[in-house]
Coordinates of C-alpha atoms and ligand atoms in Angstrom, one line a residue:
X1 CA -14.2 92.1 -19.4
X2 CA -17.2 94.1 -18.3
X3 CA -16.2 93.5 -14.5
X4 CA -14.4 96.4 -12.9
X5 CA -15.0 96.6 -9.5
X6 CA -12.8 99.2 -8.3
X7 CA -13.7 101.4 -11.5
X8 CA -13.6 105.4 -11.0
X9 CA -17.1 106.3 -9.8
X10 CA -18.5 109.2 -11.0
X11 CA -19.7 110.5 -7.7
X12 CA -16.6 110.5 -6.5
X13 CA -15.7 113.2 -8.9
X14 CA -19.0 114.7 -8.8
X15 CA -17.8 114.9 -4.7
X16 CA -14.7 116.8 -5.0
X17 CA -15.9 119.3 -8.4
X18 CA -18.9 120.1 -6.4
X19 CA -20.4 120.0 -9.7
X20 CA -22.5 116.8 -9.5
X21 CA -22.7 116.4 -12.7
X22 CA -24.2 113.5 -14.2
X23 CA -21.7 110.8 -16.4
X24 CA -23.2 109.4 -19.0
X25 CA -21.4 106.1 -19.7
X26 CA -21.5 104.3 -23.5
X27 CA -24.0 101.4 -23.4
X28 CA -22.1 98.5 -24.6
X29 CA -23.8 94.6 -25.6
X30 CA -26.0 92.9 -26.7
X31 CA -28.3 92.8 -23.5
X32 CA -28.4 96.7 -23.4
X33 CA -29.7 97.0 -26.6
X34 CA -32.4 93.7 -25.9
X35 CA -33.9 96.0 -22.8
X36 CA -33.7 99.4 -24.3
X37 CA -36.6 97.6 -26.7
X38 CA -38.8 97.7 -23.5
X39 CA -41.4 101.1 -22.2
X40 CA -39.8 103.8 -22.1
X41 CA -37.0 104.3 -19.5
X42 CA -38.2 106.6 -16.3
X43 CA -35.7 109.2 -15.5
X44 CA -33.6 108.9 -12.4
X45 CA -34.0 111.0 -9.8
X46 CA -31.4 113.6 -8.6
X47 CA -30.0 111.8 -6.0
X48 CA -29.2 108.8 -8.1
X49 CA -28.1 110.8 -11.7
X50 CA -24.7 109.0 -11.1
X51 CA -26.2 105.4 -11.6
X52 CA -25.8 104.0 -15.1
X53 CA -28.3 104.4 -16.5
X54 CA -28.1 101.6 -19.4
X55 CA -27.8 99.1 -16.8
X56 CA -30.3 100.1 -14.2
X57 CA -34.3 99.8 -14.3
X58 CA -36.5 102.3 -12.4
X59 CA -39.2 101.5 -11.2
X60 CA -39.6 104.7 -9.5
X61 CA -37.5 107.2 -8.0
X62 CA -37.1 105.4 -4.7
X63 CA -37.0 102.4 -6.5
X64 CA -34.2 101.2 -9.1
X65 CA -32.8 98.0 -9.9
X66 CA -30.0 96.3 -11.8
X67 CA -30.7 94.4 -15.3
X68 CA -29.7 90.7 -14.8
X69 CA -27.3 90.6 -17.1
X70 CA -23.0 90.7 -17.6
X71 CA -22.9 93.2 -14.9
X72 CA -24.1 91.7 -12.1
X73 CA -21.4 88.6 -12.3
X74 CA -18.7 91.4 -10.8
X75 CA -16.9 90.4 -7.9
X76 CA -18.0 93.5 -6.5
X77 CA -21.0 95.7 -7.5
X78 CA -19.7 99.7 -8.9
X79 CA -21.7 101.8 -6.9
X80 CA -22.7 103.5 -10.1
X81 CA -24.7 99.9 -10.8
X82 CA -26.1 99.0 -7.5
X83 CA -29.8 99.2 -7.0
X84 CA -31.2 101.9 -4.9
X85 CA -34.5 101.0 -2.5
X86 CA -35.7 104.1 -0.1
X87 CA -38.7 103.5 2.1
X88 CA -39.2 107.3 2.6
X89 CA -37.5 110.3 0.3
X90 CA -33.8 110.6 1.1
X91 CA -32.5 113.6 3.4
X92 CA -31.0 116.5 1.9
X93 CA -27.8 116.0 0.2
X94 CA -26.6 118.8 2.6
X95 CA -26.2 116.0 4.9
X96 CA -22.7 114.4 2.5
X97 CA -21.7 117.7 2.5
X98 CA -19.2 117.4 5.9
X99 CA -19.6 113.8 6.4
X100 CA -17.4 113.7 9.6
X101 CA -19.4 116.2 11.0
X102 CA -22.8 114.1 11.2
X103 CA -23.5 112.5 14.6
X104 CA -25.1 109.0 15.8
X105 CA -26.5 108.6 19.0
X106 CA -25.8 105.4 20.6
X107 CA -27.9 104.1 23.2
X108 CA -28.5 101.1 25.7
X109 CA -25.0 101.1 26.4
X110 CA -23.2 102.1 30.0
X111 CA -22.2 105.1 29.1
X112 CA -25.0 105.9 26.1
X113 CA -23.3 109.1 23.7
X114 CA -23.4 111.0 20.4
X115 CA -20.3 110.6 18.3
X116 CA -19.2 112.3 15.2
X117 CA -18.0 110.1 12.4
X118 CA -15.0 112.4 13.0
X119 CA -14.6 110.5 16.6
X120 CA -16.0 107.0 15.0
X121 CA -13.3 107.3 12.1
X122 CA -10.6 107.3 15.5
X123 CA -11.9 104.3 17.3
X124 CA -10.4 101.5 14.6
X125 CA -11.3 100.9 11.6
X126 CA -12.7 97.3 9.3
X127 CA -13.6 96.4 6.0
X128 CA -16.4 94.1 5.2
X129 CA -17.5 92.9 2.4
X130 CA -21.3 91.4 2.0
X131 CA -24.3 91.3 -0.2
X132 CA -26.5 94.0 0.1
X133 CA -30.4 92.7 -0.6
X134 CA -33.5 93.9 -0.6
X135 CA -35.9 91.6 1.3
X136 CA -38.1 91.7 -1.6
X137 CA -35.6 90.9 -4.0
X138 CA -37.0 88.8 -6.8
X139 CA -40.8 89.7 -5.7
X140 CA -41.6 89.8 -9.5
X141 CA -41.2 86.0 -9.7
X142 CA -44.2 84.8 -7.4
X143 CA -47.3 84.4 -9.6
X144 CA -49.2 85.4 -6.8
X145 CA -48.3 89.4 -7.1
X146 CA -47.9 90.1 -3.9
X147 CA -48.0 94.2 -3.7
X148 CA -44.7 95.7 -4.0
X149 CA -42.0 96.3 -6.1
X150 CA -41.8 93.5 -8.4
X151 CA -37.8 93.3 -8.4
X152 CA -36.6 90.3 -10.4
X153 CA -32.8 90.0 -9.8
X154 CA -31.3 93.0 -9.5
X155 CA -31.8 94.4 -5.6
X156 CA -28.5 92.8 -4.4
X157 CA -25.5 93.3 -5.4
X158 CA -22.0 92.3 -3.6
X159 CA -20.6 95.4 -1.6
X160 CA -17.4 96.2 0.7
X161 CA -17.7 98.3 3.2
X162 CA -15.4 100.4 5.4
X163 CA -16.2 101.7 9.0
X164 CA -16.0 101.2 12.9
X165 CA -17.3 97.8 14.1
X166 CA -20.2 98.3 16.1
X167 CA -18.2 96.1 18.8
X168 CA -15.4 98.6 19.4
X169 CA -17.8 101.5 20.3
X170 CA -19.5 99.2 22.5
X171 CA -16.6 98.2 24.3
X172 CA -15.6 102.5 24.3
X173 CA -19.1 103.0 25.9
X174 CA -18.8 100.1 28.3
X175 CA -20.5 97.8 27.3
X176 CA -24.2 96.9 26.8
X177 CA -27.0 97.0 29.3
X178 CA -28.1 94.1 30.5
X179 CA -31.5 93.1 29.2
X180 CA -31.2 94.4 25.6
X181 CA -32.3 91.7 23.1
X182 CA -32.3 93.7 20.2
X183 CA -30.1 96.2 18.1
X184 CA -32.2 98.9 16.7
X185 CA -31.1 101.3 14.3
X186 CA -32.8 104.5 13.2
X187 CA -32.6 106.6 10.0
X188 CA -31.8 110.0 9.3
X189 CA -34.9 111.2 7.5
X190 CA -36.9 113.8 8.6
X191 CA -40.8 112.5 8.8
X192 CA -43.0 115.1 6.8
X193 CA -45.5 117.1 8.8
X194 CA -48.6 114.9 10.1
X195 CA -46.7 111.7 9.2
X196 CA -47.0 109.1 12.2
X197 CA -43.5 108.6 14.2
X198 CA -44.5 105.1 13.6
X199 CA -43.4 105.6 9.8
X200 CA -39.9 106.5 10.8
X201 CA -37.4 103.6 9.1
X202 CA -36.0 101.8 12.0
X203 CA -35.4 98.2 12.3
X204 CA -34.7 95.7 14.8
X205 CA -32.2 93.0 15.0
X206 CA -31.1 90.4 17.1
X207 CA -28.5 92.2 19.6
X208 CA -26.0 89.6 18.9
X209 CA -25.6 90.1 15.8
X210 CA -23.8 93.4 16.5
X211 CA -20.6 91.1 16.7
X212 CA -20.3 91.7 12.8
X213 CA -22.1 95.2 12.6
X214 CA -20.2 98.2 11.2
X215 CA -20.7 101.6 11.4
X216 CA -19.6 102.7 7.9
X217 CA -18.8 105.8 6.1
X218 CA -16.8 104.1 2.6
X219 CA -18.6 102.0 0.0
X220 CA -16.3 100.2 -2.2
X221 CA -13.4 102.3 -0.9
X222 CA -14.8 105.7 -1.4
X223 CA -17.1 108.1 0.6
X224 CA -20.9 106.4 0.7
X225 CA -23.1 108.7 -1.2
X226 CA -26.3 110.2 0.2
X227 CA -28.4 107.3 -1.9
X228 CA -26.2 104.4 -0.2
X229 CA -26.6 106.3 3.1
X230 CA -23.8 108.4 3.7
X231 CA -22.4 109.8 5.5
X232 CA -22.9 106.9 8.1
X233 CA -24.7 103.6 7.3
X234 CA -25.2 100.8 10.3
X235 CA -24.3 97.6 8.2
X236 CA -25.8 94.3 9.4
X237 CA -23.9 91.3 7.4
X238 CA -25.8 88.0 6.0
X239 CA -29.3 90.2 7.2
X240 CA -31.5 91.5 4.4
X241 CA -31.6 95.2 2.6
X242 CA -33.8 97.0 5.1
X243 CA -31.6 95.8 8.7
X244 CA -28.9 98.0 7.0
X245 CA -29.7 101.5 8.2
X246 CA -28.8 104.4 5.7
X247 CA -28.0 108.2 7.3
X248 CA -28.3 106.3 10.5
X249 CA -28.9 109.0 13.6
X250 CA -29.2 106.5 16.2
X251 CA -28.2 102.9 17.4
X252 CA -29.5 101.4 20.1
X253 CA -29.2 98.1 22.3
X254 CA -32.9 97.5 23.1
X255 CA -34.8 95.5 25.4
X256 CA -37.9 95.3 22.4
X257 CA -38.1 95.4 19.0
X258 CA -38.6 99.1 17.5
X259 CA -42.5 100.0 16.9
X260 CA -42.3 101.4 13.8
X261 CA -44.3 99.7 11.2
X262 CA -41.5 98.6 9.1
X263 CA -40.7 96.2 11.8
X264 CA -44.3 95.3 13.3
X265 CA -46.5 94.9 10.4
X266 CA -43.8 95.0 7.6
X267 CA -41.3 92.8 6.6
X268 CA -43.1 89.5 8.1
X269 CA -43.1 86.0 6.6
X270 CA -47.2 86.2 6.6
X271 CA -49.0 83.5 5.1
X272 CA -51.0 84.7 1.9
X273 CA -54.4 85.0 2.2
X274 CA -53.9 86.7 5.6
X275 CA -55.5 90.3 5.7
X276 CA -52.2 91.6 6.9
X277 CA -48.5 91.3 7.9
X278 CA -48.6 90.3 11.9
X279 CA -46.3 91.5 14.8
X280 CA -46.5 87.4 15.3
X281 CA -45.3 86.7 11.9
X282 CA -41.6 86.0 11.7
X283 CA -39.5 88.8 10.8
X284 CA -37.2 89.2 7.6
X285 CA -33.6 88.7 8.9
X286 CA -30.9 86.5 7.6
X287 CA -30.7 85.8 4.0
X288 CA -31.6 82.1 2.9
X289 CA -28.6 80.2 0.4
X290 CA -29.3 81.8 -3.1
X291 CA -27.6 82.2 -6.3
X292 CA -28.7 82.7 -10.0
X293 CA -26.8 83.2 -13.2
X294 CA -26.5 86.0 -15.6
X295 CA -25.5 84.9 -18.5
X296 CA -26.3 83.6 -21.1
X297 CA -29.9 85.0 -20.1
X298 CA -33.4 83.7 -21.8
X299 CA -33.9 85.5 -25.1
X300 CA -29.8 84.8 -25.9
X301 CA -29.9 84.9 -29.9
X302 CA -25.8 84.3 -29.6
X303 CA -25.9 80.7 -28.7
X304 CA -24.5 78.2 -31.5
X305 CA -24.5 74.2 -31.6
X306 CA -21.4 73.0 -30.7
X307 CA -19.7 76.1 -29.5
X308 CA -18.7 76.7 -25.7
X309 CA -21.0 78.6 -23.5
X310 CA -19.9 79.4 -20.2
X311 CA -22.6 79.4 -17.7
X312 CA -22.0 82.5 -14.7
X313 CA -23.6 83.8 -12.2
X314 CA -23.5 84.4 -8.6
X315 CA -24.2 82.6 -5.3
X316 CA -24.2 83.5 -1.7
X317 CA -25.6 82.3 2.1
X318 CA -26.4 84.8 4.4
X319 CA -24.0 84.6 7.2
X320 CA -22.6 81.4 5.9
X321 CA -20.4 80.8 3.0
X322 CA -20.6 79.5 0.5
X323 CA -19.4 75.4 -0.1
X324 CA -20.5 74.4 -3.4
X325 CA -22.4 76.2 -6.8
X326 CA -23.8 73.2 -9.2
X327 CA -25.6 74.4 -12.6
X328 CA -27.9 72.1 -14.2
X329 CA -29.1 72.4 -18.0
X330 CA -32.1 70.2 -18.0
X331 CA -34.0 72.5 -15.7
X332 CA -33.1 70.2 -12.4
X333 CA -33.1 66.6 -13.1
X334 CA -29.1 66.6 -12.9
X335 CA -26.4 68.8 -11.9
X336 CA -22.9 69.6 -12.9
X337 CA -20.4 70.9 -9.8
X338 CA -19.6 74.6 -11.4
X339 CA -16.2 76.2 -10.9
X340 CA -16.1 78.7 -8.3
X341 CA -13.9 81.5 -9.2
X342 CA -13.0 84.9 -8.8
X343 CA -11.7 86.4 -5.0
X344 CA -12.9 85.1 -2.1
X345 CA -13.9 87.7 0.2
X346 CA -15.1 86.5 3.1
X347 CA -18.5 84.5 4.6
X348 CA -20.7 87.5 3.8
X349 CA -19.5 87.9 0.0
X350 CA -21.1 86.4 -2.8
X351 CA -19.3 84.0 -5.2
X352 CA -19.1 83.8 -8.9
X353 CA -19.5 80.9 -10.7
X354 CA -19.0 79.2 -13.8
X355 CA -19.6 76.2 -15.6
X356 CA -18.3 75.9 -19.5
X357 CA -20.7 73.8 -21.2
X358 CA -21.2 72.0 -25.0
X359 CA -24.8 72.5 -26.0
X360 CA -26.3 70.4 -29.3
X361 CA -29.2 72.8 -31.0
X362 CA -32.5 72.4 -28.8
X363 CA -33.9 74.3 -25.8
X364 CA -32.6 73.9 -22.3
X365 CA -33.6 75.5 -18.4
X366 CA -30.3 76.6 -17.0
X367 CA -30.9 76.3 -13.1
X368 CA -28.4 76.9 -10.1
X369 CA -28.1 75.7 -6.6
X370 CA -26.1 76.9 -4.1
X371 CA -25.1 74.9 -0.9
X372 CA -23.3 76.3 2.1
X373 CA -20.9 75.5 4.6
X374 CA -23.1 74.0 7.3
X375 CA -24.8 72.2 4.5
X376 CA -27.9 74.6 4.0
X377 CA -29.2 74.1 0.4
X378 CA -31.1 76.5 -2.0
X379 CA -34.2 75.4 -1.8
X380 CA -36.2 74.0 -5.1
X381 CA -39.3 76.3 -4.2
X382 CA -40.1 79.7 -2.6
X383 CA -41.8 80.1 0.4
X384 CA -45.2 82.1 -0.3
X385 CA -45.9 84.6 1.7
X386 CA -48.0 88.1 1.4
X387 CA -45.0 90.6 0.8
X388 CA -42.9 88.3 -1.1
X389 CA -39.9 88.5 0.1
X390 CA -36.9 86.2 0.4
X391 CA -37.9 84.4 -3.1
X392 CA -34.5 82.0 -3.4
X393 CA -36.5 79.7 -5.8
X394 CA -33.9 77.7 -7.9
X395 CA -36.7 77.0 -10.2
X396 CA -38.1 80.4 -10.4
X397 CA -34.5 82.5 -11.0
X398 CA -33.8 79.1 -14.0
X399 CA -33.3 80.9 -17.7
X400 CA -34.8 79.0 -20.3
X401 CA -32.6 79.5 -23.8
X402 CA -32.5 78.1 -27.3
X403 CA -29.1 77.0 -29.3
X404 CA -29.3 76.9 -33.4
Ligands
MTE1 N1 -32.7 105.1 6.6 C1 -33.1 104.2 5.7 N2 -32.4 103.0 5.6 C2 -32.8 102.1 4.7 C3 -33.9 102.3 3.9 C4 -34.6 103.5 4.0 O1 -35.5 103.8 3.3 N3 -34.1 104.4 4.9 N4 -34.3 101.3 3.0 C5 -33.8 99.9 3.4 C6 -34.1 98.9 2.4 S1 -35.6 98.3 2.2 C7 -33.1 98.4 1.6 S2 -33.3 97.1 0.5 C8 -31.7 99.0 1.6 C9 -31.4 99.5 0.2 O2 -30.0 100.0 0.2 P1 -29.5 100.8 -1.0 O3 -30.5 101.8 -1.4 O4 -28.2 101.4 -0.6 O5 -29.3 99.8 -2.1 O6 -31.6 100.1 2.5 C10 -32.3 99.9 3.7 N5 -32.0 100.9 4.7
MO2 MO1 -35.5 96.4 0.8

């Protein structure tokens, strides 16, 4: 088993030495070894020397994604594998230094207040397990190239979370103002000199939606590192990557969405062809239904005639969960109901699938199609769109393979 979700994290040892000291950690299959083939590996940055780095791909240093491969069918995603977006550089790491001791302000509420996380960590505590994915997740997939990382699989991964629900501090702060549509969080960075405020990472959300936001200080049970947002992260279930404020220094119940750019003229379903994202455009909130498998992956040189292959891979629905996974190996003219296994942890969780299948020698499209609850289907095709985001394509994520 290459799945160990609550493995020891490095960090967490690089937390209490003080040392933080980098682990290097023994590549290990046949995957590894098919990538490592590739241009040659960027370093990580600083901030994320604790990632593995035989499973991770960096793009650049605010910028590093998971390999599809054996890893990413884990119930839960080690933080030492999860993929790492940052809009702007990260604070100083002086910031995870005394986590209780950093503050959020929390406005558009009766009685609007700072709180340490040393107050938060009184006021009652959750867990909540959800996928965590960048809007842009699998951007490298539309032939259209739409500017931006071109992520393929790997910004998401399936991550439990520990902190305050946002609904107990409301209810502490007595309650929210009438009016406020939204819930607006803002990030700790500090904007360089000259930069416009307007650059400032802070997104908007539907205000209701803080019925299942957290205010969270642990990441798969242990203190959130400064790349994963620590000390404090806002945590918006079943929305996309970028609602999920890291180092977040203020929340607040808003009558309009924030005017930053990353929520005006970024993250918007805009038609391509347009000459830019609109205010008009809808925004990037919930996830769409979307799974994909991760093994065997095209390229497999393992596969024999006549041998079992067990099909895996992960599905999940935004805020719904998930009803059905079924796997088809003739790239989508029929399906086969796949087993879904492994813990269920909740509407916001992703679940593993599998499907153990016979192949004769030949080629074959591996697809899978996730359906939810309230009956919400992956759909066949993405929806284009200038940033490309939210790309749930069946047919794009399918892995073509060959069995001798
Ligand atoms: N403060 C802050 N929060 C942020 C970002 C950021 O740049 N700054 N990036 C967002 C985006 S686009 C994504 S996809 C996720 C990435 O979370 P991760 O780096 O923990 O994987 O964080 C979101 N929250
Ligand atoms: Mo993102």
């Amino acid at each position: 088993m290459t799945d160990l979700p609550f493995a020891p994290n490095p960090m967490r040892r690089a937390l209490l030495t003080g040392t933080g000291a980098a682990v290097t950690i023994a590549a290990v299959g046949p995957w590894r070894t098919a990538f490592a083939q590739g241009a040659a590996a960027r370093p990580l940055p600083a901030f994320a020397a604790f990632k593995d780095a035989g499973t991770m791909i960096v793009h650049s240093a605010n910028t590093i994604e998971m390999r599809r491969g054996p890893a990413g069918n884990g119930s839960l995603t080690t933080v030492n594998q999860l993929y790492v977006r940052n809009n702007l550089a990260p604070p100083s790491a002086d910031i995870v230094a005394k986590p209780d001791d950093w503050t959020v302000k929390i406005e558009g509420v009766r009685r609007p207040k700072s709180l340490s996380v040393r107050e938060l960590k009184t006021m009652g505590t959750e867990s909540v397990t959800m996928v965590l994915q960048c809007s842009g997740n699998g951007r490298g997939m539309f032939p259209s190239k739409p500017s931006g990382t071109p992520w393929q699989t790997g910004a998401a991964g399936c991550i439990m979370w520990t902190g305050v629900p946002v609904r107990h501090v409301v209810a502490a702060l007595g309650g929210i103002n009438p009016g406020m549509k939204f819930l607006t969080g803002t990030g700790g960075e500090v904007l360089p000199a000259g930069i416009s405020p307007k650059s400032r990472v802070e997104r908007s959300v539907p205000a209701a939606v803080y019925e299942d936001a957290l205010l969270a200080w642990e990441i798969n049970g242990q203190p959130i590192p400064l790349a994963h947002g620590g000390p404090l992260r806002l945590i918006v279930p079943g929305f996309t990557g970028v609602n999920s404020i890291k180092y977040v220094k203020q929340v607040a119940f808003t009558a309009a969405e924030s005017d930053s750019s990353i929520q005006q003229t970024d993250y918007r379903m805009t038609p391509t062809g347009e000459a830019s994202q609109r205010p008009t455009d809808p925004s990037v909130w919930q996830m769409p239904p979307k799974s994909w498998i991760n093994t065997p992956l095209a390229g497999a040189t393992d596969l024999r005639a006549g041998e079992e292959v067990v099909v895996r891979g992960v599905a999940f629905a935004g805020v719904n969960a998930v009803k059905q996974v079924d796997v088809s190996i003739d790239g989508g003219q029929t399906w086969q109901r796949a087993a879904l296994v492994g813990p269920d942890l909740g509407r916001f969780a992703w679940r593993q699938f599998e499907l153990p299948v016979r192949l004769a020698a030949g080629k074959y499209v591996l697809a899978s199609r996730v359906t939810d609850v309230r009956g919400n289907v992956q759909t066949e095709n993405r929806v284009e769109n200038k940033g490309g985001y939210l790309n749930s394509s069946w047919r794009d994520h399918a892995v073509s393979i060959s069995v001798a």
